[in-house]
mmCIF file with all atom_site columns, C-alpha atoms in Angstrom:
data_model
loop_
_atom_site.group_PDB
_atom_site.id
_atom_site.type_symbol
_atom_site.label_atom_id
_atom_site.label_alt_id
_atom_site.label_comp_id
_atom_site.label_asym_id
_atom_site.label_entity_id
_atom_site.label_seq_id
_atom_site.pdbx_PDB_ins_code
_atom_site.Cartn_x
_atom_site.Cartn_y
_atom_site.Cartn_z
_atom_site.occupancy
_atom_site.B_iso_or_equiv
_atom_site.pdbx_formal_charge
_atom_site.auth_seq_id
_atom_site.auth_comp_id
_atom_site.auth_asym_id
_atom_site.auth_atom_id
_atom_site.pdbx_PDB_model_num
ATOM 1   C CA . MET A 1 1   ? 0.000   0.000   0.000   1.00 48.00 ? 4   MET A CA 1
ATOM 2   C CA . LYS A 1 2   ? 1.415   3.341   -1.037  1.00 48.00 ? 5   LYS A CA 1
ATOM 3   C CA . SER A 1 3   ? 0.792   6.532   0.828   1.00 45.00 ? 6   SER A CA 1
ATOM 4   C CA . SER A 1 4   ? 1.147   10.082  -0.401  1.00 42.00 ? 7   SER A CA 1
ATOM 5   C CA . GLY A 1 5   ? 0.666   12.478  2.477   1.00 41.00 ? 8   GLY A CA 1
ATOM 6   C CA . ASP A 1 6   ? -2.414  11.332  4.359   1.00 39.00 ? 9   ASP A CA 1
ATOM 7   C CA . VAL A 1 7   ? -4.145  9.801   1.319   1.00 45.00 ? 10  VAL A CA 1
ATOM 8   C CA . THR A 1 8   ? -3.800  6.037   1.115   1.00 70.00 ? 11  THR A CA 1
ATOM 9   C CA . SER A 1 9   ? -3.854  4.497   -2.346  1.00 89.00 ? 12  SER A CA 1
ATOM 10  C CA . MET A 1 10  ? -4.317  0.795   -3.050  1.00 91.00 ? 13  MET A CA 1
ATOM 11  C CA . SER A 1 11  ? -4.563  -1.121  -6.314  1.00 93.00 ? 14  SER A CA 1
ATOM 12  C CA . ILE A 1 12  ? -7.497  -3.420  -6.984  1.00 94.00 ? 15  ILE A CA 1
ATOM 13  C CA . GLY A 1 13  ? -5.231  -6.399  -6.300  1.00 94.00 ? 16  GLY A CA 1
ATOM 14  C CA . GLU A 1 14  ? -4.121  -4.982  -2.953  1.00 94.00 ? 17  GLU A CA 1
ATOM 15  C CA . ILE A 1 15  ? -7.627  -4.248  -1.724  1.00 95.00 ? 18  ILE A CA 1
ATOM 16  C CA . ALA A 1 16  ? -8.906  -7.613  -3.007  1.00 95.00 ? 19  ALA A CA 1
ATOM 17  C CA . GLU A 1 17  ? -6.127  -9.425  -1.158  1.00 95.00 ? 20  GLU A CA 1
ATOM 18  C CA . ARG A 1 18  ? -6.718  -7.413  2.009   1.00 95.00 ? 21  ARG A CA 1
ATOM 19  C CA . PHE A 1 19  ? -10.347 -8.574  2.142   1.00 96.00 ? 22  PHE A CA 1
ATOM 20  C CA . GLY A 1 20  ? -9.855  -12.035 0.652   1.00 96.00 ? 23  GLY A CA 1
ATOM 21  C CA . LEU A 1 21  ? -11.913 -11.162 -2.424  1.00 97.00 ? 24  LEU A CA 1
ATOM 22  C CA . ALA A 1 22  ? -11.417 -11.752 -6.109  1.00 97.00 ? 25  ALA A CA 1
ATOM 23  C CA . ALA A 1 23  ? -10.769 -8.568  -8.081  1.00 96.00 ? 26  ALA A CA 1
ATOM 24  C CA . HIS A 1 24  ? -13.815 -9.262  -10.256 1.00 97.00 ? 27  HIS A CA 1
ATOM 25  C CA . VAL A 1 25  ? -16.012 -8.892  -7.137  1.00 97.00 ? 28  VAL A CA 1
ATOM 26  C CA . LEU A 1 26  ? -14.750 -5.338  -6.652  1.00 96.00 ? 29  LEU A CA 1
ATOM 27  C CA . ARG A 1 27  ? -15.308 -4.600  -10.352 1.00 96.00 ? 30  ARG A CA 1
ATOM 28  C CA . HIS A 1 28  ? -18.870 -5.943  -10.051 1.00 96.00 ? 31  HIS A CA 1
ATOM 29  C CA . TRP A 1 29  ? -19.546 -3.794  -6.996  1.00 96.00 ? 32  TRP A CA 1
ATOM 30  C CA . GLU A 1 30  ? -18.237 -0.816  -8.930  1.00 95.00 ? 33  GLU A CA 1
ATOM 31  C CA . SER A 1 31  ? -20.534 -1.602  -11.882 1.00 95.00 ? 34  SER A CA 1
ATOM 32  C CA . MET A 1 32  ? -23.464 -1.682  -9.420  1.00 94.00 ? 35  MET A CA 1
ATOM 33  C CA . GLY A 1 33  ? -22.543 1.725   -8.037  1.00 92.00 ? 36  GLY A CA 1
ATOM 34  C CA . LEU A 1 34  ? -21.383 0.432   -4.656  1.00 94.00 ? 37  LEU A CA 1
ATOM 35  C CA . LEU A 1 35  ? -17.780 1.575   -5.160  1.00 94.00 ? 38  LEU A CA 1
ATOM 36  C CA . ALA A 1 36  ? -16.283 4.502   -7.051  1.00 92.00 ? 39  ALA A CA 1
ATOM 37  C CA . PRO A 1 37  ? -12.493 4.233   -6.899  1.00 93.00 ? 40  PRO A CA 1
ATOM 38  C CA . ALA A 1 38  ? -10.343 7.005   -8.287  1.00 91.00 ? 41  ALA A CA 1
ATOM 39  C CA . ARG A 1 39  ? -8.839  6.466   -11.737 1.00 89.00 ? 42  ARG A CA 1
ATOM 40  C CA . VAL A 1 40  ? -5.210  7.231   -12.504 1.00 86.00 ? 43  VAL A CA 1
ATOM 41  C CA . GLU A 1 41  ? -2.643  6.665   -15.267 1.00 83.00 ? 44  GLU A CA 1
ATOM 42  C CA . GLY A 1 42  ? -4.222  4.506   -17.940 1.00 82.00 ? 45  GLY A CA 1
ATOM 43  C CA . ASP A 1 43  ? -7.605  4.308   -16.187 1.00 81.00 ? 46  ASP A CA 1
ATOM 44  C CA . ARG A 1 44  ? -6.220  2.144   -13.354 1.00 89.00 ? 47  ARG A CA 1
ATOM 45  C CA . ARG A 1 45  ? -8.349  1.963   -10.225 1.00 92.00 ? 48  ARG A CA 1
ATOM 46  C CA . ARG A 1 46  ? -6.919  3.344   -6.991  1.00 93.00 ? 49  ARG A CA 1
ATOM 47  C CA . TYR A 1 47  ? -8.713  2.771   -3.716  1.00 94.00 ? 50  TYR A CA 1
ATOM 48  C CA . GLY A 1 48  ? -8.400  5.181   -0.815  1.00 93.00 ? 51  GLY A CA 1
ATOM 49  C CA . CYS A 1 49  ? -9.363  5.056   2.847   1.00 92.00 ? 52  CYS A CA 1
ATOM 50  C CA . ASP A 1 50  ? -13.024 5.823   2.084   1.00 92.00 ? 53  ASP A CA 1
ATOM 51  C CA . ASP A 1 51  ? -13.118 2.913   -0.362  1.00 94.00 ? 54  ASP A CA 1
ATOM 52  C CA . LEU A 1 52  ? -11.525 0.626   2.201   1.00 93.00 ? 55  LEU A CA 1
ATOM 53  C CA . TYR A 1 53  ? -14.225 1.575   4.693   1.00 94.00 ? 56  TYR A CA 1
ATOM 54  C CA . ARG A 1 54  ? -16.946 1.131   2.032   1.00 94.00 ? 57  ARG A CA 1
ATOM 55  C CA . VAL A 1 55  ? -15.745 -2.406  1.213   1.00 96.00 ? 58  VAL A CA 1
ATOM 56  C CA . ALA A 1 56  ? -15.837 -3.285  4.925   1.00 96.00 ? 59  ALA A CA 1
ATOM 57  C CA . VAL A 1 57  ? -19.394 -1.894  5.190   1.00 93.00 ? 60  VAL A CA 1
ATOM 58  C CA . ILE A 1 58  ? -20.504 -3.894  2.145   1.00 96.00 ? 61  ILE A CA 1
ATOM 59  C CA . LEU A 1 59  ? -19.017 -7.096  3.543   1.00 96.00 ? 62  LEU A CA 1
ATOM 60  C CA . ARG A 1 60  ? -20.589 -6.546  6.953   1.00 94.00 ? 63  ARG A CA 1
ATOM 61  C CA . ALA A 1 61  ? -23.973 -5.802  5.366   1.00 92.00 ? 64  ALA A CA 1
ATOM 62  C CA . LYS A 1 62  ? -23.727 -8.970  3.256   1.00 93.00 ? 65  LYS A CA 1
ATOM 63  C CA . GLU A 1 63  ? -22.940 -10.954 6.429   1.00 90.00 ? 66  GLU A CA 1
ATOM 64  C CA . ALA A 1 64  ? -26.143 -9.523  7.911   1.00 85.00 ? 67  ALA A CA 1
ATOM 65  C CA . GLY A 1 65  ? -28.054 -10.817 4.898   1.00 84.00 ? 68  GLY A CA 1
ATOM 66  C CA . PHE A 1 66  ? -28.472 -7.612  2.910   1.00 88.00 ? 69  PHE A CA 1
ATOM 67  C CA . SER A 1 67  ? -28.664 -8.037  -0.847  1.00 90.00 ? 70  SER A CA 1
ATOM 68  C CA . LEU A 1 68  ? -26.337 -5.939  -2.983  1.00 94.00 ? 71  LEU A CA 1
ATOM 69  C CA . ASP A 1 69  ? -29.398 -4.047  -4.236  1.00 91.00 ? 72  ASP A CA 1
ATOM 70  C CA . ASP A 1 70  ? -30.408 -3.202  -0.649  1.00 88.00 ? 73  ASP A CA 1
ATOM 71  C CA . ILE A 1 71  ? -26.864 -2.101  0.138   1.00 92.00 ? 74  ILE A CA 1
ATOM 72  C CA . ARG A 1 72  ? -26.786 0.116   -2.959  1.00 91.00 ? 75  ARG A CA 1
ATOM 73  C CA . GLU A 1 73  ? -30.172 1.587   -2.088  1.00 87.00 ? 76  GLU A CA 1
ATOM 74  C CA . MET A 1 74  ? -29.082 2.333   1.485   1.00 86.00 ? 77  MET A CA 1
ATOM 75  C CA . ILE A 1 75  ? -25.826 3.906   0.349   1.00 84.00 ? 78  ILE A CA 1
ATOM 76  C CA . ALA A 1 76  ? -27.432 5.915   -2.454  1.00 82.00 ? 79  ALA A CA 1
ATOM 77  C CA . THR A 1 77  ? -30.506 7.193   -0.675  1.00 81.00 ? 80  THR A CA 1
ATOM 78  C CA . GLY A 1 78  ? -30.454 10.573  0.939   1.00 81.00 ? 81  GLY A CA 1
ATOM 79  C CA . ASP A 1 79  ? -33.798 9.745   2.529   1.00 87.00 ? 82  ASP A CA 1
ATOM 80  C CA . PRO A 1 80  ? -33.366 8.708   6.179   1.00 89.00 ? 83  PRO A CA 1
ATOM 81  C CA . ASP A 1 81  ? -36.864 7.170   6.194   1.00 91.00 ? 84  ASP A CA 1
ATOM 82  C CA . GLY A 1 82  ? -36.028 5.043   3.156   1.00 87.00 ? 85  GLY A CA 1
ATOM 83  C CA . ARG A 1 83  ? -32.815 3.852   4.785   1.00 87.00 ? 86  ARG A CA 1
ATOM 84  C CA . ARG A 1 84  ? -34.704 3.107   7.998   1.00 90.00 ? 87  ARG A CA 1
ATOM 85  C CA . ASP A 1 85  ? -37.323 1.087   6.079   1.00 89.00 ? 88  ASP A CA 1
ATOM 86  C CA . ILE A 1 86  ? -34.583 -1.080  4.573   1.00 86.00 ? 89  ILE A CA 1
ATOM 87  C CA . LEU A 1 87  ? -33.030 -1.583  8.006   1.00 88.00 ? 90  LEU A CA 1
ATOM 88  C CA . LEU A 1 88  ? -36.405 -2.469  9.543   1.00 91.00 ? 91  LEU A CA 1
ATOM 89  C CA . ARG A 1 89  ? -37.030 -5.093  6.827   1.00 87.00 ? 92  ARG A CA 1
ATOM 90  C CA . ARG A 1 90  ? -33.627 -6.644  7.411   1.00 87.00 ? 93  ARG A CA 1
ATOM 91  C CA . HIS A 1 91  ? -34.132 -6.498  11.182  1.00 90.00 ? 94  HIS A CA 1
ATOM 92  C CA . ALA A 1 92  ? -37.406 -8.419  10.923  1.00 91.00 ? 95  ALA A CA 1
ATOM 93  C CA . ASP A 1 93  ? -35.898 -10.980 8.558   1.00 88.00 ? 96  ASP A CA 1
ATOM 94  C CA . LEU A 1 94  ? -32.796 -11.452 10.699  1.00 87.00 ? 97  LEU A CA 1
ATOM 95  C CA . THR A 1 95  ? -34.899 -11.803 13.858  1.00 93.00 ? 98  THR A CA 1
ATOM 96  C CA . ARG A 1 96  ? -36.962 -14.506 12.107  1.00 92.00 ? 99  ARG A CA 1
ATOM 97  C CA . ARG A 1 97  ? -33.829 -16.325 10.897  1.00 90.00 ? 100 ARG A CA 1
ATOM 98  C CA . ILE A 1 98  ? -32.296 -16.244 14.376  1.00 92.00 ? 101 ILE A CA 1
ATOM 99  C CA . ALA A 1 99  ? -35.486 -17.702 15.891  1.00 92.00 ? 102 ALA A CA 1
ATOM 100 C CA . GLU A 1 100 ? -35.500 -20.465 13.253  1.00 90.00 ? 103 GLU A CA 1
ATOM 101 C CA . ALA A 1 101 ? -31.825 -21.220 13.916  1.00 92.00 ? 104 ALA A CA 1
ATOM 102 C CA . GLN A 1 102 ? -32.461 -21.355 17.680  1.00 93.00 ? 105 GLN A CA 1
ATOM 103 C CA . ALA A 1 103 ? -35.385 -23.756 17.148  1.00 87.00 ? 106 ALA A CA 1
ATOM 104 C CA . SER A 1 104 ? -33.183 -25.932 14.932  1.00 87.00 ? 107 SER A CA 1
ATOM 105 C CA . LEU A 1 105 ? -30.420 -25.899 17.525  1.00 92.00 ? 108 LEU A CA 1
ATOM 106 C CA . HIS A 1 106 ? -32.904 -26.893 20.229  1.00 87.00 ? 109 HIS A CA 1
ATOM 107 C CA . LEU A 1 107 ? -34.131 -29.789 18.075  1.00 84.00 ? 110 LEU A CA 1
ATOM 108 C CA . ILE A 1 108 ? -30.561 -30.988 17.488  1.00 88.00 ? 111 ILE A CA 1
ATOM 109 C CA . GLU A 1 109 ? -29.746 -30.726 21.194  1.00 89.00 ? 112 GLU A CA 1
ATOM 110 C CA . CYS A 1 110 ? -32.881 -32.731 21.982  1.00 84.00 ? 113 CYS A CA 1
ATOM 111 C CA . ALA A 1 111 ? -31.757 -35.464 19.577  1.00 84.00 ? 114 ALA A CA 1
ATOM 112 C CA . LEU A 1 112 ? -28.232 -35.461 21.018  1.00 87.00 ? 115 LEU A CA 1
ATOM 113 C CA . ASP A 1 113 ? -29.532 -35.738 24.588  1.00 85.00 ? 116 ASP A CA 1
ATOM 114 C CA . CYS A 1 114 ? -31.991 -38.538 23.758  1.00 83.00 ? 117 CYS A CA 1
ATOM 115 C CA . ASP A 1 115 ? -31.360 -41.952 25.318  1.00 84.00 ? 118 ASP A CA 1
ATOM 116 C CA . HIS A 1 116 ? -33.266 -43.803 22.590  1.00 81.00 ? 119 HIS A CA 1
ATOM 117 C CA . ALA A 1 117 ? -31.297 -45.840 20.073  1.00 83.00 ? 120 ALA A CA 1
ATOM 118 C CA . ASP A 1 118 ? -33.273 -44.012 17.374  1.00 85.00 ? 121 ASP A CA 1
ATOM 119 C CA . PHE A 1 119 ? -34.130 -40.479 18.504  1.00 82.00 ? 122 PHE A CA 1
ATOM 120 C CA . THR A 1 120 ? -36.870 -40.229 15.855  1.00 82.00 ? 123 THR A CA 1
ATOM 121 C CA . GLY A 1 121 ? -38.898 -42.699 17.930  1.00 82.00 ? 124 GLY A CA 1
ATOM 122 C CA . CYS A 1 122 ? -38.575 -40.581 21.085  1.00 83.00 ? 125 CYS A CA 1
ATOM 123 C CA . ALA A 1 123 ? -41.907 -39.106 22.222  1.00 83.00 ? 126 ALA A CA 1
ATOM 124 C CA . HIS A 1 124 ? -40.258 -35.841 23.281  1.00 80.00 ? 127 HIS A CA 1
ATOM 125 C CA . PHE A 1 125 ? -38.524 -35.456 19.907  1.00 81.00 ? 128 PHE A CA 1
ATOM 126 C CA . GLN A 1 126 ? -41.740 -36.294 18.031  1.00 82.00 ? 129 GLN A CA 1
ATOM 127 C CA . ASP A 1 127 ? -43.628 -33.686 20.082  1.00 82.00 ? 130 ASP A CA 1
ATOM 128 C CA . MET A 1 128 ? -41.044 -31.048 19.142  1.00 79.00 ? 131 MET A CA 1
ATOM 129 C CA . VAL A 1 129 ? -41.360 -31.913 15.448  1.00 79.00 ? 132 VAL A CA 1
ATOM 130 C CA . ALA A 1 130 ? -45.163 -31.912 15.669  1.00 83.00 ? 133 ALA A CA 1
ATOM 131 C CA . GLU A 1 131 ? -45.076 -28.486 17.304  1.00 80.00 ? 134 GLU A CA 1
ATOM 132 C CA . ARG A 1 132 ? -42.837 -27.203 14.490  1.00 75.00 ? 135 ARG A CA 1
ATOM 133 C CA . ILE A 1 133 ? -45.265 -28.299 11.790  1.00 79.00 ? 136 ILE A CA 1
ATOM 134 C CA . GLY A 1 134 ? -48.289 -27.099 13.742  1.00 76.00 ? 137 GLY A CA 1
ATOM 135 C CA . VAL A 1 135 ? -50.019 -30.376 14.456  1.00 76.00 ? 138 VAL A CA 1
ATOM 136 C CA . GLY A 1 136 ? -50.840 -32.228 17.628  1.00 69.00 ? 139 GLY A CA 1
ATOM 137 C CA . SER A 1 137 ? -48.645 -34.933 19.020  1.00 65.00 ? 140 SER A CA 1
ATOM 138 C CA . PRO A 1 138 ? -48.251 -37.885 16.665  1.00 65.00 ? 141 PRO A CA 1
ATOM 139 C CA . PRO A 1 139 ? -49.988 -41.145 17.563  1.00 66.00 ? 142 PRO A CA 1
ATOM 140 C CA . ARG A 1 140 ? -47.771 -43.333 19.711  1.00 62.00 ? 143 ARG A CA 1
ATOM 141 C CA . VAL A 1 141 ? -46.967 -46.764 18.421  1.00 59.00 ? 144 VAL A CA 1
ATOM 142 C CA . ARG A 1 142 ? -46.795 -49.306 21.187  1.00 56.00 ? 145 ARG A CA 1
ATOM 143 C CA . ALA A 1 143 ? -44.359 -52.131 20.810  1.00 50.00 ? 146 ALA A CA 1
#
């Protein structure tokens, strides 16, 4: 990374390597309007500190489940209410996904803690599955 004064300048290869990305990902993000690196000598891209921060924001937003279109809309909008609406949608979706993951984890823990040779025959496990699909307890087969 080269520095001239207090302006940091990185090539596309340097910034891609820093974040573990392929250079074509950065080019795609640029084509979508998510990044706007400076252009120098022969139209070569140069990324500064603001670009570095922007890439980190994009990656973090993707980890949170935002689509690239949502990220672009949030970055581009000057409307705080529009940005808030996007965040509220993602919040609701993420809350739902977390609840589903917690229910799945609970089901797995139930199976792991089961003393039955086949946990699928366990009444407690069957009740959990029945609750998940919204039906009453399954009929019990007596051996």
